[in-house]
Coordinates of C-alpha atoms in Angstrom, one line a residue:
Chain Y
X147 CA -30.6 0.4 -16.9
X148 CA -29.1 3.9 -18.0
X149 CA -31.0 5.8 -15.4
X150 CA -28.7 3.5 -13.0
X151 CA -25.7 3.7 -14.8
X152 CA -25.8 7.5 -15.2
X153 CA -26.4 7.7 -11.1
X154 CA -23.3 5.7 -11.0
X155 CA -21.1 7.4 -13.3
X156 CA -22.3 10.6 -11.2
X157 CA -20.9 8.9 -8.1
X158 CA -17.7 7.8 -9.7
X159 CA -16.9 10.7 -11.9
X160 CA -19.1 13.8 -10.0
X161 CA -16.3 14.2 -7.3
X162 CA -13.6 14.8 -9.6
X163 CA -15.7 17.7 -11.8
X164 CA -17.3 19.3 -8.7
X165 CA -13.4 20.2 -7.3
X166 CA -12.7 22.0 -10.2
X167 CA -15.3 24.7 -9.4
X168 CA -14.3 24.4 -5.7
X169 CA -10.5 24.7 -6.4
X170 CA -11.4 28.3 -8.4
X171 CA -12.7 29.7 -5.1
X172 CA -12.1 33.0 -4.2
X173 CA -12.6 32.5 -1.0
X174 CA -9.9 31.3 2.0
X175 CA -11.5 28.3 2.6
X176 CA -13.1 25.5 0.8
X177 CA -16.9 26.0 0.6
X178 CA -19.4 25.0 -2.2
X179 CA -21.3 26.7 -3.7
X180 CA -18.3 29.1 -3.7
X181 CA -18.5 32.9 -3.0
X182 CA -16.8 33.6 -6.3
X183 CA -14.1 32.4 -8.8
X184 CA -10.4 33.4 -9.2
X185 CA -7.3 31.6 -10.3
X186 CA -5.5 32.7 -7.0
X187 CA -5.0 29.3 -5.4
X188 CA -3.8 28.0 -8.7
X189 CA -1.3 31.1 -8.3
X190 CA -0.4 30.3 -4.8
X191 CA 0.6 26.7 -6.0
X192 CA 2.8 28.7 -8.9
X193 CA 4.3 31.0 -6.2
X194 CA 5.1 28.7 -3.3
X195 CA 8.5 27.2 -3.5
X196 CA 7.6 24.2 -1.4
X197 CA 4.8 23.3 -4.1
X198 CA 7.2 23.9 -7.1
X199 CA 10.0 21.9 -5.6
X200 CA 7.9 19.0 -4.6
X201 CA 6.6 19.1 -8.3
X202 CA 10.3 19.3 -10.0
X203 CA 11.2 16.7 -7.5
X204 CA 8.1 14.3 -8.6
X205 CA 8.9 14.9 -12.6
X206 CA 12.7 14.0 -11.6
X207 CA 11.9 11.0 -9.8
X208 CA 9.0 9.8 -12.4
X209 CA 11.6 10.3 -15.3
X210 CA 14.6 8.5 -13.5
X211 CA 11.8 5.5 -12.9
X212 CA 10.7 5.5 -16.4
X213 CA 14.1 5.7 -17.8
X214 CA 15.4 3.1 -15.3
X215 CA 12.3 0.5 -15.7
X216 CA 13.0 0.7 -19.8
X217 CA 16.6 -0.2 -19.3
X218 CA 15.9 -2.7 -17.2
X219 CA 12.5 -3.9 -18.3
X220 CA 12.7 -4.1 -22.1
X221 CA 15.7 -6.4 -22.3
X222 CA 13.8 -8.6 -19.7
X223 CA 10.5 -8.6 -21.9
X224 CA 12.6 -9.6 -24.8
X225 CA 14.3 -12.7 -22.6
X226 CA 10.7 -13.5 -21.2
X227 CA 8.9 -13.1 -24.6
X228 CA 11.0 -15.0 -27.0
X229 CA 12.9 -17.5 -25.1
X230 CA 12.1 -20.8 -23.3
X231 CA 13.9 -21.5 -20.5
X232 CA 13.3 -23.6 -17.0
X233 CA 12.3 -21.8 -13.9
X234 CA 10.8 -19.0 -16.3
X235 CA 7.3 -19.0 -13.9
X236 CA 9.8 -18.5 -10.9
X237 CA 11.2 -15.4 -12.5
X238 CA 7.6 -14.1 -13.5
X239 CA 6.6 -14.5 -9.7
X240 CA 9.8 -12.7 -8.4
X241 CA 9.3 -9.8 -11.0
X242 CA 5.8 -9.5 -10.2
X243 CA 6.2 -9.8 -6.5
X244 CA 6.0 -5.8 -6.2
X245 CA 2.6 -5.6 -7.1
X246 CA 1.4 -8.3 -4.6
X247 CA 2.9 -7.2 -1.5
X248 CA 0.8 -4.3 0.5
X249 CA 2.4 -1.0 -0.7
X250 CA 3.2 -0.1 3.4
X251 CA 5.0 -3.1 4.2
X252 CA 6.8 -2.1 0.8
X253 CA 7.0 1.2 2.1
X254 CA 8.2 0.7 5.8
X255 CA 10.7 -2.3 4.4
X256 CA 12.1 0.7 1.8
X257 CA 12.7 2.9 5.0
X258 CA 14.2 0.5 7.1
X259 CA 16.6 -0.9 4.4
X260 CA 17.8 2.7 3.2
X261 CA 18.2 4.1 6.5
X262 CA 20.5 1.5 7.4
X263 CA 22.4 2.5 4.3
X264 CA 22.0 6.1 5.1
X265 CA 20.1 6.7 2.3
X266 CA 16.7 7.8 3.2
X267 CA 15.7 11.6 2.5
X268 CA 17.9 10.9 -0.9
X269 CA 15.8 10.8 -4.4
X270 CA 17.9 7.7 -5.4
X271 CA 16.0 5.5 -2.8
X272 CA 12.8 6.7 -3.9
X273 CA 13.7 6.1 -7.6
X274 CA 14.8 2.8 -6.9
X275 CA 11.6 1.5 -4.9
X276 CA 9.4 3.0 -7.2
X277 CA 11.2 1.3 -10.2
X278 CA 10.4 -1.9 -8.5
X279 CA 7.0 -1.1 -8.5
X280 CA 6.7 0.3 -12.0
X281 CA 8.8 -2.5 -13.5
X282 CA 6.2 -5.5 -13.6
X283 CA 4.0 -3.0 -15.6
X284 CA 6.5 -2.0 -18.0
X285 CA 7.3 -5.8 -18.7
X286 CA 4.0 -6.7 -19.3
X287 CA 2.9 -4.1 -21.5
X288 CA 6.3 -4.8 -23.7
X289 CA 5.8 -8.4 -23.5
X290 CA 2.3 -8.0 -25.5
X291 CA 3.4 -6.1 -28.2
X292 CA 6.5 -8.5 -28.5
X293 CA 3.9 -11.5 -29.0
X294 CA 2.9 -9.6 -32.5
X295 CA 6.4 -9.2 -33.3
X296 CA 8.0 -11.2 -36.6
X297 CA 10.8 -12.6 -35.3
X298 CA 11.9 -13.2 -39.1
X299 CA 12.7 -9.6 -39.3
X300 CA 15.5 -10.2 -36.5
X301 CA 16.9 -12.9 -38.3
X302 CA 17.0 -11.3 -41.6
X303 CA 18.4 -8.2 -40.1
X304 CA 21.2 -10.5 -38.4
X305 CA 22.0 -12.5 -42.0
X306 CA 22.5 -9.2 -43.4
X307 CA 25.6 -8.4 -41.0
X308 CA 24.1 -6.4 -38.4
X309 CA 25.0 -6.8 -34.9
X310 CA 22.6 -6.8 -31.7
X311 CA 22.6 -3.3 -30.6
X312 CA 21.9 -2.2 -34.3
X313 CA 19.2 -4.9 -34.8
X314 CA 17.5 -3.4 -31.6
X315 CA 17.6 -0.1 -32.1
X316 CA 16.9 -0.1 -35.6
X317 CA 14.4 -3.3 -36.1
X318 CA 13.1 -4.1 -33.0
X319 CA 12.5 -1.0 -31.3
X320 CA 10.6 1.1 -34.1
X321 CA 8.3 -1.9 -34.3
X322 CA 7.5 -2.3 -30.6
X323 CA 7.9 1.7 -30.0
X324 CA 4.0 2.4 -29.4
X325 CA 4.0 -0.5 -26.7
X326 CA 7.2 0.7 -24.9
X327 CA 5.9 4.5 -25.0
X328 CA 3.1 2.8 -23.2
X329 CA 4.7 1.3 -20.9
X330 CA 7.2 4.2 -20.2
X331 CA 3.7 6.5 -19.5
X332 CA 2.3 4.1 -16.9
X333 CA 5.9 4.0 -15.5
X334 CA 5.8 7.3 -15.1
X335 CA 2.5 7.8 -13.8
X336 CA 3.0 5.0 -11.2
X337 CA 5.7 6.8 -10.1
X338 CA 4.3 10.2 -10.1
X339 CA 1.2 9.2 -8.2
X340 CA 2.8 7.1 -5.4
X341 CA 2.4 8.6 -1.7
X342 CA 3.0 5.7 0.7
X343 CA 6.6 5.0 -0.4
X344 CA 7.5 8.6 -0.8
X345 CA 6.1 9.4 2.3
X346 CA 8.7 7.0 4.2
X347 CA 11.6 7.9 2.1
X348 CA 11.0 11.6 1.4
X349 CA 11.9 14.1 4.2
X350 CA 11.8 18.1 3.7
X351 CA 13.7 19.0 0.7
X352 CA 13.4 16.3 -1.2
X353 CA 9.3 15.8 -1.0
X354 CA 7.5 14.8 -3.9
X355 CA 3.8 16.1 -4.9
X356 CA 1.8 13.4 -3.5
X357 CA 3.7 13.6 0.0
X358 CA 3.1 17.6 0.1
X359 CA -0.7 16.8 -0.6
X360 CA -0.8 13.7 1.6
X361 CA 0.9 16.0 4.7
X362 CA -1.2 18.7 3.6
X363 CA -4.5 16.8 4.2
X364 CA -3.4 15.6 7.5
X365 CA -3.1 19.3 8.8
X366 CA -6.1 21.4 7.1
X367 CA -7.6 21.2 3.4
X368 CA -7.1 24.5 1.9
X369 CA -8.0 25.1 -1.4
X370 CA -4.5 24.8 -2.6
X371 CA -4.6 21.1 -2.1
X372 CA -7.8 21.1 -4.0
X373 CA -6.3 22.9 -7.2
X374 CA -3.4 20.5 -6.8
X375 CA -5.5 17.9 -6.8
X376 CA -7.2 19.3 -10.2
X377 CA -4.0 19.7 -11.7
X378 CA -3.5 15.9 -10.9
X379 CA -6.5 14.7 -12.4
X380 CA -6.0 16.9 -15.7
X381 CA -2.3 15.4 -16.1
X382 CA -3.9 12.0 -15.9
X383 CA -6.5 12.6 -18.5
X384 CA -4.1 14.2 -21.2
X385 CA -1.8 10.9 -20.4
X386 CA -4.8 8.9 -20.9
X387 CA -5.8 10.1 -24.0
X388 CA -2.4 10.1 -25.3
X389 CA -2.1 6.3 -24.5
X390 CA -5.5 6.1 -26.3
X391 CA -4.1 8.1 -29.4
X392 CA -1.1 5.9 -29.6
X393 CA -3.1 2.6 -29.4
X394 CA -5.6 3.7 -32.1
X395 CA -2.3 4.5 -34.0
X396 CA -0.8 1.0 -33.6
X397 CA -4.2 -0.8 -34.4
X398 CA -4.3 1.2 -37.8
X399 CA -0.8 0.7 -38.6
X400 CA -1.8 -3.0 -38.4
X401 CA -4.7 -2.9 -39.9
X402 CA -3.0 -1.5 -43.1
Chain J
X210 CA 20.1 -13.8 -19.9
X211 CA 18.9 -10.5 -21.0
X212 CA 16.5 -10.9 -17.7
X213 CA 19.3 -11.4 -15.4
X214 CA 19.5 -7.3 -14.6
X215 CA 16.2 -7.1 -13.9
X216 CA 16.1 -10.3 -11.6
X217 CA 19.0 -9.0 -9.7
X218 CA 17.4 -5.5 -9.3
X219 CA 14.3 -7.0 -8.0
X220 CA 16.0 -9.3 -5.5
X221 CA 18.4 -6.4 -4.3
X222 CA 15.7 -3.4 -3.9
X223 CA 12.9 -5.2 -3.2
X224 CA 13.1 -8.8 -1.8
X225 CA 15.9 -8.3 0.2
X226 CA 14.6 -5.4 2.1
X227 CA 11.1 -6.9 2.6
X228 CA 12.5 -10.2 4.0
X229 CA 14.9 -8.4 6.1
X230 CA 12.1 -6.2 7.4
X231 CA 9.4 -9.4 8.1
X232 CA 12.7 -11.0 9.8
X233 CA 12.6 -8.0 12.5
X234 CA 9.3 -9.6 13.8
X235 CA 11.3 -12.6 15.3
X236 CA 14.5 -10.8 16.0
X237 CA 15.9 -10.3 19.4
X238 CA 19.3 -9.5 18.8
X239 CA 19.5 -6.2 20.1
X240 CA 18.5 -7.6 23.5
X241 CA 20.2 -10.2 23.7
X242 CA 23.8 -9.3 22.3
X243 CA 23.4 -6.1 24.7
X244 CA 22.3 -8.0 28.1
X245 CA 24.5 -11.1 27.5
X246 CA 25.8 -11.2 31.0
X247 CA 23.1 -10.2 32.8
X248 CA 20.8 -13.0 31.1
X249 CA 23.3 -15.7 31.9
X250 CA 23.4 -14.7 35.6
X251 CA 19.9 -15.1 35.7
X252 CA 20.3 -18.5 34.6
X253 CA 18.0 -20.9 37.1
X254 CA 16.7 -17.7 38.7
X255 CA 12.6 -17.5 38.9
X256 CA 10.9 -14.5 40.3
X257 CA 9.6 -16.5 43.4
X258 CA 13.0 -15.9 44.7
X259 CA 12.2 -12.4 44.8
X260 CA 15.1 -9.7 43.8
X261 CA 18.1 -11.8 42.0
X262 CA 21.4 -11.3 43.9
X263 CA 24.8 -9.1 43.8
X264 CA 26.4 -11.0 40.9
X265 CA 23.4 -10.2 38.5
X266 CA 23.7 -6.7 39.6
X267 CA 27.3 -6.7 38.4
X268 CA 26.3 -8.1 35.4
X269 CA 23.7 -5.4 34.6
X270 CA 26.2 -2.5 35.4
X271 CA 28.5 -4.2 33.2
X272 CA 26.2 -4.9 30.5
X273 CA 24.7 -1.3 30.4
X274 CA 28.0 0.4 30.9
X275 CA 28.9 -1.3 27.6
X276 CA 25.6 -0.6 25.9
X277 CA 25.9 3.1 26.6
X278 CA 29.8 3.2 25.3
X279 CA 28.6 1.4 22.2
X280 CA 25.6 4.0 21.8
X281 CA 23.0 1.2 22.0
X282 CA 21.6 2.1 25.3
X283 CA 18.4 4.1 24.2
X284 CA 17.7 1.0 22.0
X285 CA 18.0 -1.0 24.6
X286 CA 15.8 1.3 27.2
X287 CA 13.2 1.3 24.1
X288 CA 13.0 -2.5 23.9
X289 CA 12.7 -3.1 27.2
X290 CA 10.1 -0.4 27.5
X291 CA 8.2 -2.0 25.0
X292 CA 7.9 -5.2 27.0
X293 CA 7.3 -3.2 30.4
X294 CA 6.1 0.1 29.8
X295 CA 7.6 2.9 31.8
X296 CA 11.3 1.5 32.2
X297 CA 12.5 3.3 29.4
X298 CA 14.1 6.1 31.5
X299 CA 15.2 3.6 34.2
X300 CA 17.7 1.7 31.7
X301 CA 19.0 4.9 29.8
X302 CA 19.7 6.8 33.5
X303 CA 21.1 3.5 35.0
X304 CA 22.9 3.4 31.6
X305 CA 24.8 6.7 32.0
X306 CA 25.5 5.9 35.6
X307 CA 27.2 2.7 34.9
X308 CA 29.3 4.2 32.2
X309 CA 30.2 6.9 34.4
X310 CA 31.5 4.7 37.1
X311 CA 29.3 5.7 39.8
X312 CA 28.8 2.4 40.8
X313 CA 31.9 1.7 42.4
X314 CA 31.0 0.9 46.2
X315 CA 30.0 -2.7 46.8
X316 CA 27.5 -4.5 47.4
X317 CA 26.7 -3.2 44.1
X318 CA 23.0 -4.3 44.4
X319 CA 22.2 -1.9 47.6
X320 CA 23.8 1.2 45.3
X321 CA 22.0 0.5 42.4
X322 CA 18.6 0.2 43.9
X323 CA 19.4 3.1 46.5
X324 CA 19.8 5.2 43.2
X325 CA 17.3 3.5 41.2
X326 CA 14.5 1.7 43.4
X327 CA 12.7 0.8 39.9
X328 CA 14.9 -2.0 40.0
X329 CA 13.3 -3.7 42.7
X330 CA 10.5 -4.7 40.5
X331 CA 10.7 -8.3 40.1
X332 CA 8.4 -8.2 36.4
X333 CA 11.4 -6.2 35.2
X334 CA 14.1 -8.9 36.1
X335 CA 11.4 -11.8 35.0
X336 CA 11.2 -9.7 31.5
X337 CA 15.0 -9.2 31.2
X338 CA 15.4 -12.8 31.9
X339 CA 13.4 -13.7 29.1
X340 CA 16.0 -11.9 26.7
X341 CA 18.4 -15.0 26.5
X342 CA 17.6 -16.1 22.7
X343 CA 18.3 -13.8 19.5
X344 CA 14.9 -14.7 18.5
X345 CA 11.5 -13.9 20.1
X346 CA 8.0 -14.8 19.5
X347 CA 6.9 -11.8 21.4
X348 CA 5.8 -9.7 18.6
X349 CA 4.0 -12.2 16.5
X350 CA 2.5 -13.4 20.1
X351 CA 1.4 -9.7 20.7
X352 CA -0.3 -9.3 17.2
X353 CA -2.4 -12.1 18.5
X354 CA -3.2 -10.7 21.6
X355 CA -1.3 -13.5 23.3
X356 CA 2.0 -13.5 25.3
X357 CA 4.2 -15.8 27.6
X358 CA 3.2 -16.4 31.2
X359 CA 6.0 -16.3 33.7
X360 CA 6.3 -20.2 33.5
X361 CA 6.8 -20.2 29.5
X362 CA 3.4 -21.1 28.5
X363 CA 1.3 -18.9 26.1
X364 CA -1.8 -16.9 27.9
X365 CA -3.9 -14.1 26.3
X366 CA -2.2 -10.4 26.8
X367 CA -4.0 -8.1 29.6
X368 CA -6.6 -6.3 28.0
X369 CA -4.9 -3.0 27.5
X370 CA -2.3 -4.8 25.2
X371 CA -5.1 -6.8 23.5
X372 CA -6.0 -4.5 20.7
X373 CA -4.7 -6.3 17.4
X374 CA -7.1 -9.1 16.8
X375 CA -10.0 -6.4 16.8
X376 CA -7.7 -4.7 14.3
X377 CA -7.3 -7.8 12.2
X378 CA -11.2 -8.5 12.1
X379 CA -11.7 -4.9 11.3
X380 CA -9.7 -4.9 8.4
X381 CA -11.4 -8.5 6.9
X382 CA -14.7 -7.1 7.8
X383 CA -14.2 -3.6 6.1
X384 CA -12.7 -5.3 3.1
X385 CA -15.7 -7.8 3.0
X386 CA -18.2 -5.1 3.0
X387 CA -16.5 -3.4 0.4
X388 CA -16.3 -6.5 -1.8
X389 CA -19.6 -7.1 -1.3
X390 CA -21.1 -3.7 -2.1
X391 CA -18.9 -3.5 -5.1
X392 CA -20.4 -6.7 -6.5
X393 CA -23.7 -5.7 -6.0
X394 CA -23.1 -2.5 -7.7
X395 CA -21.3 -3.2 -10.4
X396 CA -23.3 -6.4 -11.9
X397 CA -26.0 -4.3 -13.4
X398 CA -23.6 -1.7 -14.6
X399 CA -21.5 -4.2 -16.0
X400 CA -24.6 -5.6 -17.6
X401 CA -25.6 -2.4 -18.6
X402 CA -22.2 -1.8 -20.5
X403 CA -22.3 -5.1 -22.3
X404 CA -25.8 -4.6 -23.7
X405 CA -25.5 -1.2 -24.9
X406 CA -24.9 -0.6 -28.5
X407 CA -21.1 -0.4 -29.5
X408 CA -20.6 2.9 -29.3
X409 CA -22.5 3.9 -26.5
X410 CA -20.9 0.6 -24.6
X411 CA -17.5 2.1 -25.3
X412 CA -18.0 5.3 -24.1
X413 CA -19.4 3.8 -20.5
X414 CA -16.8 1.9 -20.1
X415 CA -14.2 4.6 -20.6
X416 CA -15.8 6.4 -18.3
X417 CA -16.1 4.0 -16.1
X418 CA -12.3 3.2 -16.1
X419 CA -11.5 6.8 -16.2
X420 CA -11.1 7.0 -12.3
X421 CA -8.5 4.3 -12.2
X422 CA -6.2 6.9 -14.0
X423 CA -6.6 9.3 -11.3
X424 CA -4.2 8.7 -8.4
X425 CA -5.4 6.9 -5.5
X426 CA -4.7 10.0 -3.0
X427 CA -6.6 12.5 -5.4
X428 CA -9.6 10.4 -5.1
X429 CA -9.1 10.1 -1.5
X430 CA -8.8 13.6 -1.0
X431 CA -11.7 14.6 -3.3
X432 CA -14.0 13.0 -1.0
X433 CA -12.6 14.7 2.0
X434 CA -13.6 17.5 0.3
X435 CA -17.0 16.5 -1.1
X436 CA -18.3 15.0 2.0
X437 CA -16.7 18.2 4.7
X438 CA -18.9 20.5 6.6
X439 CA -19.1 22.9 4.1
X440 CA -18.5 20.8 1.2
X441 CA -21.6 20.1 -1.8
X442 CA -23.0 17.1 -0.1
X443 CA -23.7 19.0 2.7
X444 CA -24.9 22.1 1.1
X445 CA -27.2 20.0 -1.3
X446 CA -28.5 18.4 2.0
X447 CA -29.5 21.6 3.5
X448 CA -31.0 23.2 0.4
X449 CA -33.3 20.3 -0.1
X450 CA -33.9 20.6 3.6
X451 CA -33.1 17.2 4.7
X452 CA -31.1 18.3 7.7
X453 CA -31.0 21.6 9.4
X454 CA -27.8 21.6 10.5
X455 CA -24.3 20.0 8.6
X456 CA -23.7 16.4 8.9
X457 CA -20.3 15.2 10.1
X458 CA -20.0 12.8 6.7
X459 CA -16.4 12.6 6.5
X460 CA -13.8 10.6 8.9
X461 CA -16.6 8.0 9.4
X462 CA -17.0 4.3 8.4
X463 CA -19.5 5.4 6.1
X464 CA -17.1 8.1 4.6
X465 CA -14.7 5.3 4.6
X466 CA -17.0 2.7 2.6
X467 CA -17.8 5.3 0.0
X468 CA -14.5 6.3 -0.5
X469 CA -13.2 2.8 -1.0
X470 CA -15.9 1.5 -3.3
X471 CA -15.8 4.4 -5.9
X472 CA -11.7 3.3 -5.9
X473 CA -12.2 -0.1 -6.0
X474 CA -15.2 -0.3 -8.2
X475 CA -13.9 -0.1 -11.6
X476 CA -11.6 -3.1 -10.9
X477 CA -15.0 -5.2 -10.5
X478 CA -16.3 -3.6 -13.5
X479 CA -13.5 -4.5 -15.5
X480 CA -13.3 -7.9 -14.6
X481 CA -17.3 -8.4 -15.1
X482 CA -17.1 -6.7 -18.1
X483 CA -14.5 -9.1 -19.6
X484 CA -16.0 -12.2 -18.8
X485 CA -19.7 -11.0 -20.1
X486 CA -18.3 -9.6 -23.5
X487 CA -17.8 -13.6 -24.2
X488 CA -21.3 -14.6 -23.3
X489 CA -23.3 -14.7 -26.2
X490 CA -26.3 -12.8 -26.0
X491 CA -28.3 -15.2 -27.7
X492 CA -28.4 -17.5 -24.4
X493 CA -30.5 -14.6 -22.6
X494 CA -32.5 -14.4 -25.7
X495 CA -33.2 -18.1 -25.6
X496 CA -34.4 -18.1 -22.1
X497 CA -36.9 -15.1 -22.6
X498 CA -38.4 -16.8 -25.7
X499 CA -38.7 -19.9 -23.6
X500 CA -41.0 -18.2 -21.1
X501 CA -38.7 -17.0 -18.5
X502 CA -39.0 -13.6 -16.7
X503 CA -36.3 -11.5 -17.6
X504 CA -35.1 -11.8 -13.4
X505 CA -35.5 -15.5 -13.9
X506 CA -33.7 -15.6 -17.0
X507 CA -30.4 -13.4 -16.0
X508 CA -30.6 -15.6 -12.2
X509 CA -30.3 -18.9 -14.0
X510 CA -28.4 -18.3 -17.4
X511 CA -26.5 -15.4 -17.1
X512 CA -25.3 -14.8 -13.2
X513 CA -23.9 -18.9 -13.4
X514 CA -21.7 -17.9 -16.2
X515 CA -20.6 -14.3 -15.1
X516 CA -19.7 -16.1 -11.7
X517 CA -15.9 -16.8 -12.8
X518 CA -15.8 -12.9 -13.6
X519 CA -17.6 -12.1 -10.2
X520 CA -15.2 -14.3 -8.1
X521 CA -11.8 -12.8 -9.9
X522 CA -13.3 -9.3 -9.2
X523 CA -14.0 -10.1 -5.8
X524 CA -10.5 -11.9 -5.0
X525 CA -8.7 -8.6 -6.5
X526 CA -11.1 -6.2 -4.9
X527 CA -10.7 -8.1 -1.5
X528 CA -7.0 -8.3 -1.9
X529 CA -6.3 -4.5 -2.8
X530 CA -8.7 -3.6 0.4
X531 CA -6.9 -5.4 3.0
X532 CA -3.5 -3.7 2.3
X533 CA -5.4 -0.2 2.1
X534 CA -3.5 2.6 3.7
X535 CA -4.2 6.0 2.4
X536 CA -7.7 6.1 2.2
X537 CA -8.3 4.6 5.8
X538 CA -5.5 6.9 7.2
X539 CA -7.3 10.1 5.7
X540 CA -10.9 9.3 5.2
X541 CA -11.7 7.1 8.5
X542 CA -11.8 8.0 12.0
X543 CA -9.9 6.7 14.8
X544 CA -11.9 3.6 14.9
X545 CA -12.0 3.0 11.2
X546 CA -8.2 2.0 11.1
X547 CA -7.1 -0.9 8.9
X548 CA -4.1 -2.8 9.8
X549 CA -1.8 -1.0 7.3
X550 CA -2.2 2.2 9.4
X551 CA -0.9 0.4 12.6
X552 CA 2.1 -1.0 10.7
X553 CA 2.8 2.6 9.6
X554 CA 2.3 3.9 13.0
X555 CA 4.7 1.5 14.8
X556 CA 7.1 2.6 12.4
X557 CA 6.7 6.4 12.2
X558 CA 5.7 6.9 15.9
X559 CA 6.8 4.4 18.2
X560 CA 9.9 3.2 15.8
X561 CA 8.7 -0.4 17.2
X562 CA 10.1 -2.0 14.1
X563 CA 9.2 -5.6 15.8
X564 CA 5.3 -5.1 16.0
X565 CA 5.3 -3.3 12.9
X566 CA 6.7 -6.3 11.2
X567 CA 4.7 -8.5 13.0
X568 CA 1.6 -7.0 11.8
X569 CA 3.2 -6.9 8.3
X570 CA 3.4 -10.9 8.6
X571 CA 0.1 -11.4 9.8
X572 CA -1.5 -9.2 6.5
X573 CA 0.6 -11.2 4.5
X574 CA -0.6 -14.3 5.9
X575 CA -4.3 -12.9 5.6
X576 CA -3.6 -12.0 2.0
X577 CA -2.2 -15.5 1.1
X578 CA -5.2 -17.4 3.1
X579 CA -7.9 -15.3 0.9
X580 CA -5.8 -15.9 -2.2
X581 CA -5.6 -19.7 -1.6
X582 CA -9.5 -19.6 -0.7
X583 CA -10.5 -17.4 -4.0
X584 CA -8.3 -19.8 -6.0
X585 CA -10.1 -23.0 -4.5
X586 CA -13.5 -21.3 -5.1
X587 CA -12.6 -20.7 -8.8
X588 CA -11.3 -24.6 -9.4
X589 CA -14.5 -25.5 -7.7
X590 CA -16.3 -23.5 -9.8
X591 CA -14.9 -24.6 -13.0
X592 CA -15.1 -28.2 -11.9
X593 CA -18.9 -28.0 -11.4
X594 CA -18.9 -26.2 -14.8
X595 CA -17.3 -28.8 -16.8
X596 CA -19.3 -31.8 -14.9
X597 CA -22.8 -30.1 -15.2

């Protein structure tokens, strides 16, 4: 049984590990075993203005998506978790629709919509569409942390004369912060990794990092692409550790 | 109330664009609006009569001149060309001359035919005569390898256009195979995770789920790197002596299955483990102590209890696989492309919105049908579990 699990893990994780030495090649093409090791392809990434600007674009877009999905998602999560009203399931279905529709259809539909508005090749169009994809996840994460929230705290704060905004920022937000941060990180990753919508909506200057990799792979696979892939794997690992740490912190604070 | 901004946002930025795009699958207004007079003058004409008369040519020149002045001539040419290949430049050039007033001598019919003999093709007139309505079933029929016969009945499309049923079937088949492989491979793995001691179980589970955090694109790209001619797999095969020349592993159905299984397997494991964790280990122990062999006990006791998880995992994997675009596009060969790649192709390469939208409608219908199928299967399973 363990041998089987080990073999499968090698299949699942092996490729992610083996590109690390391959990306450190000193040669001009991707081969394994590598002729020698160097940082040249990582330096190439840092020196090439196209890779650099695509990284900056991705960070800018993903940050805006995180912000926008928090602003839209947190109030909606509170409304959906705390109040009962007719048609709630319909509202869930509307908000979750972006998770169900295949992403190519989302991309092509967004392309058709935003080109009619003259907004293709504009960061805003990508931010808006990515937010639609990220917001359902944000909503679920925040709602999960709200489900353990003791609502008498809100009533107590209100009885002491606090207004709704003060209650939200001083009482509610600090208590659900770990859920909000997890949701924000996931929203960031969804946008940062997204390639299909970006490939329809981003052109030239506005290319995102995944879009760069995608079009690069279709031409030829240089070690620079392997290096970019390794950086993205490391990035995911760091964020995963961050979320794990956040969750262990919440479970500890609940236990105490 | 607080949910209102989000609902409005999703409606405006997501649902409206998708609905608007899907509506393009039946939209014919670009043709019917720009060819109004021509189509009207063809009322009562039928192809058996041969070429239409002078008044139709007058209407055509008038329509095309207007389209040209409105900047719609290219679009009209493109849309007619989609229905009858090779007519695009005929339409665009005629429109240019019509707008420039080059057809001023009567009879117009002879002038147009002398300048552009292409208009003596009766099937072109038949195509134009069909553009009466602002709605068309042309794209939806084409996406099922069907077309309208001259008499209006539905018939099979000619072999060179009848490619779509094969693409739809291929999409379903690839998704089915991937789901089956995932199910067979994930069952023992999930069992290993659940039966391991707590710490080891948690580590195993985390390792299996880690790939979910790496972007789909990166995992796909990595498979191209690993499977390519100079990649590690080929190097290993050469070193061991299993082959004496590098194999073409990538851009094949094989590499597509490998990559898709690696990408989707964690979902299946996740679904299985969450169900298996709720099954008391004492059930298996009881079966074993009553003398059943391990395999019999697993098959008769554990498997039926795992079925709901297997079913929901299969539903997730299958539905995800149906819509896959990045992985087939990058790792598959030309004959391994799934429906999503064609939706992108008709949008990017030929700007054929109608076809892209019709294929999207088919994809959504397949998705809905499989969702209903899985949902029914799960309901039947619950009922049989409740009655037994």
